[in-house]
GROMACS .gro file of C-alpha atoms in nm:
model
  134
    1UNK     CA    1   5.606  17.442  18.387
    2UNK     CA    2   5.361  17.203  18.230
    3UNK     CA    3   5.345  16.831  18.301
    4UNK     CA    4   5.549  16.734  17.996
    5UNK     CA    5   5.826  16.973  18.100
    6UNK     CA    6   5.815  16.842  18.456
    7UNK     CA    7   5.830  16.486  18.323
    8UNK     CA    8   6.139  16.563  18.114
    9UNK     CA    9   6.312  16.761  18.389
   10UNK     CA   10   6.262  16.490  18.653
   11UNK     CA   11   6.297  16.185  18.428
   12UNK     CA   12   5.956  16.053  18.533
   13UNK     CA   13   5.672  15.948  18.300
   14UNK     CA   14   5.368  16.175  18.281
   15UNK     CA   15   5.141  15.888  18.388
   16UNK     CA   16   5.358  15.830  18.694
   17UNK     CA   17   5.327  16.196  18.790
   18UNK     CA   18   4.949  16.175  18.756
   19UNK     CA   19   4.949  15.857  18.967
   20UNK     CA   20   5.155  16.026  19.241
   21UNK     CA   21   4.903  16.310  19.242
   22UNK     CA   22   4.610  16.068  19.252
   23UNK     CA   23   4.745  15.884  19.558
   24UNK     CA   24   4.839  16.210  19.730
   25UNK     CA   25   5.214  16.159  19.717
   26UNK     CA   26   5.242  16.487  19.532
   27UNK     CA   27   5.002  16.774  19.581
   28UNK     CA   28   4.779  16.866  19.291
   29UNK     CA   29   4.931  17.156  19.099
   30UNK     CA   30   4.777  17.492  19.035
   31UNK     CA   31   4.584  17.517  18.712
   32UNK     CA   32   4.626  17.807  18.474
   33UNK     CA   33   4.340  17.995  18.311
   34UNK     CA   34   4.372  17.753  18.020
   35UNK     CA   35   4.313  17.456  18.256
   36UNK     CA   36   4.665  17.318  18.220
   37UNK     CA   37   4.854  17.202  18.525
   38UNK     CA   38   5.125  17.448  18.627
   39UNK     CA   39   5.414  17.298  18.824
   40UNK     CA   40   5.669  17.486  19.031
   41UNK     CA   41   6.038  17.430  19.100
   42UNK     CA   42   5.934  17.304  19.445
   43UNK     CA   43   5.723  17.032  19.285
   44UNK     CA   44   6.013  16.943  19.057
   45UNK     CA   45   6.237  16.906  19.364
   46UNK     CA   46   5.974  16.687  19.534
   47UNK     CA   47   5.934  16.468  19.226
   48UNK     CA   48   6.312  16.433  19.196
   49UNK     CA   49   6.322  16.328  19.562
   50UNK     CA   50   6.053  16.066  19.497
   51UNK     CA   51   6.237  15.940  19.187
   52UNK     CA   52   6.560  15.901  19.387
   53UNK     CA   53   6.374  15.708  19.657
   54UNK     CA   54   6.214  15.480  19.399
   55UNK     CA   55   6.553  15.422  19.232
   56UNK     CA   56   6.661  15.287  19.572
   57UNK     CA   57   6.352  15.062  19.562
   58UNK     CA   58   6.199  15.239  19.859
   59UNK     CA   59   5.827  15.163  19.867
   60UNK     CA   60   5.567  15.436  19.823
   61UNK     CA   61   5.454  15.418  20.186
   62UNK     CA   62   5.811  15.479  20.301
   63UNK     CA   63   5.857  15.755  20.042
   64UNK     CA   64   5.550  15.920  20.193
   65UNK     CA   65   5.706  15.891  20.540
   66UNK     CA   66   6.033  16.041  20.419
   67UNK     CA   67   5.846  16.330  20.261
   68UNK     CA   68   5.667  16.387  20.592
   69UNK     CA   69   6.000  16.383  20.776
   70UNK     CA   70   6.133  16.650  20.541
   71UNK     CA   71   5.859  16.887  20.656
   72UNK     CA   72   6.003  16.880  21.010
   73UNK     CA   73   6.365  16.992  20.965
   74UNK     CA   74   6.430  17.027  21.340
   75UNK     CA   75   6.314  16.674  21.428
   76UNK     CA   76   6.555  16.391  21.504
   77UNK     CA   77   6.654  16.176  21.210
   78UNK     CA   78   6.651  15.853  21.412
   79UNK     CA   79   6.329  15.732  21.250
   80UNK     CA   80   6.476  15.805  20.907
   81UNK     CA   81   6.779  15.592  20.993
   82UNK     CA   82   6.548  15.313  21.107
   83UNK     CA   83   6.351  15.331  20.782
   84UNK     CA   84   6.671  15.301  20.578
   85UNK     CA   85   6.795  15.017  20.802
   86UNK     CA   86   6.470  14.832  20.728
   87UNK     CA   87   6.519  14.892  20.355
   88UNK     CA   88   6.872  14.754  20.381
   89UNK     CA   89   6.735  14.438  20.545
   90UNK     CA   90   6.484  14.395  20.261
   91UNK     CA   91   6.761  14.436  20.005
   92UNK     CA   92   6.985  14.189  20.188
   93UNK     CA   93   6.702  13.934  20.198
   94UNK     CA   94   6.649  13.976  19.823
   95UNK     CA   95   7.023  13.936  19.764
   96UNK     CA   96   7.019  13.611  19.964
   97UNK     CA   97   6.728  13.491  19.754
   98UNK     CA   98   6.906  13.587  19.432
   99UNK     CA   99   7.222  13.405  19.543
  100UNK     CA  100   7.013  13.092  19.608
  101UNK     CA  101   6.860  13.129  19.263
  102UNK     CA  102   7.208  13.165  19.114
  103UNK     CA  103   7.321  12.841  19.282
  104UNK     CA  104   7.012  12.660  19.152
  105UNK     CA  105   7.079  12.781  18.799
  106UNK     CA  106   7.446  12.680  18.823
  107UNK     CA  107   7.341  12.333  18.937
  108UNK     CA  108   7.093  12.315  18.650
  109UNK     CA  109   7.358  12.430  18.403
  110UNK     CA  110   7.598  12.161  18.524
  111UNK     CA  111   7.340  11.896  18.430
  112UNK     CA  112   7.429  11.936  18.063
  113UNK     CA  113   7.763  11.977  17.897
  114UNK     CA  114   7.872  11.973  17.539
  115UNK     CA  115   7.677  11.946  17.219
  116UNK     CA  116   7.439  11.652  17.181
  117UNK     CA  117   7.079  11.586  17.080
  118UNK     CA  118   6.814  11.768  17.282
  119UNK     CA  119   6.658  11.439  17.392
  120UNK     CA  120   6.964  11.383  17.610
  121UNK     CA  121   6.977  11.735  17.751
  122UNK     CA  122   7.023  11.718  18.127
  123UNK     CA  123   6.879  12.067  18.172
  124UNK     CA  124   6.550  11.975  18.008
  125UNK     CA  125   6.541  11.646  18.197
  126UNK     CA  126   6.596  11.828  18.529
  127UNK     CA  127   6.330  12.088  18.446
  128UNK     CA  128   6.087  11.810  18.363
  129UNK     CA  129   6.151  11.613  18.681
  130UNK     CA  130   5.884  11.607  18.951
  131UNK     CA  131   6.081  11.788  19.218
  132UNK     CA  132   6.338  12.063  19.169
  133UNK     CA  133   6.682  12.011  19.314
  134UNK     CA  134   6.809  12.271  19.559
   0.00000   0.00000   0.00000
């Protein structure tokens, strides 16, 4: 299949596919006599794997490691579990940060209630103060 077909089948932009090839995450495809890239079902499966990893916000370096693991089907999956555990910790840290941001926004929102002139808006006054409240 050609790159546009691969893109549609995997749900990945053409430029992203080219980028993955450029950084060596995906092998360069065969080229037909006409010079067009010719992708196989195996490359579609690999690109789908990469897309699933990225949807889980797994970084490209870790995607590369997971792809390497998949080439050794008899190896222990302990390192794969560790990689996912590390990803879980990153996600949990981001969630903590987002919860803190939510609390800050709720505090900011509570600084203004009702309808009144903008000059008396507690939100704008808080945003304009020298130090943000936690």
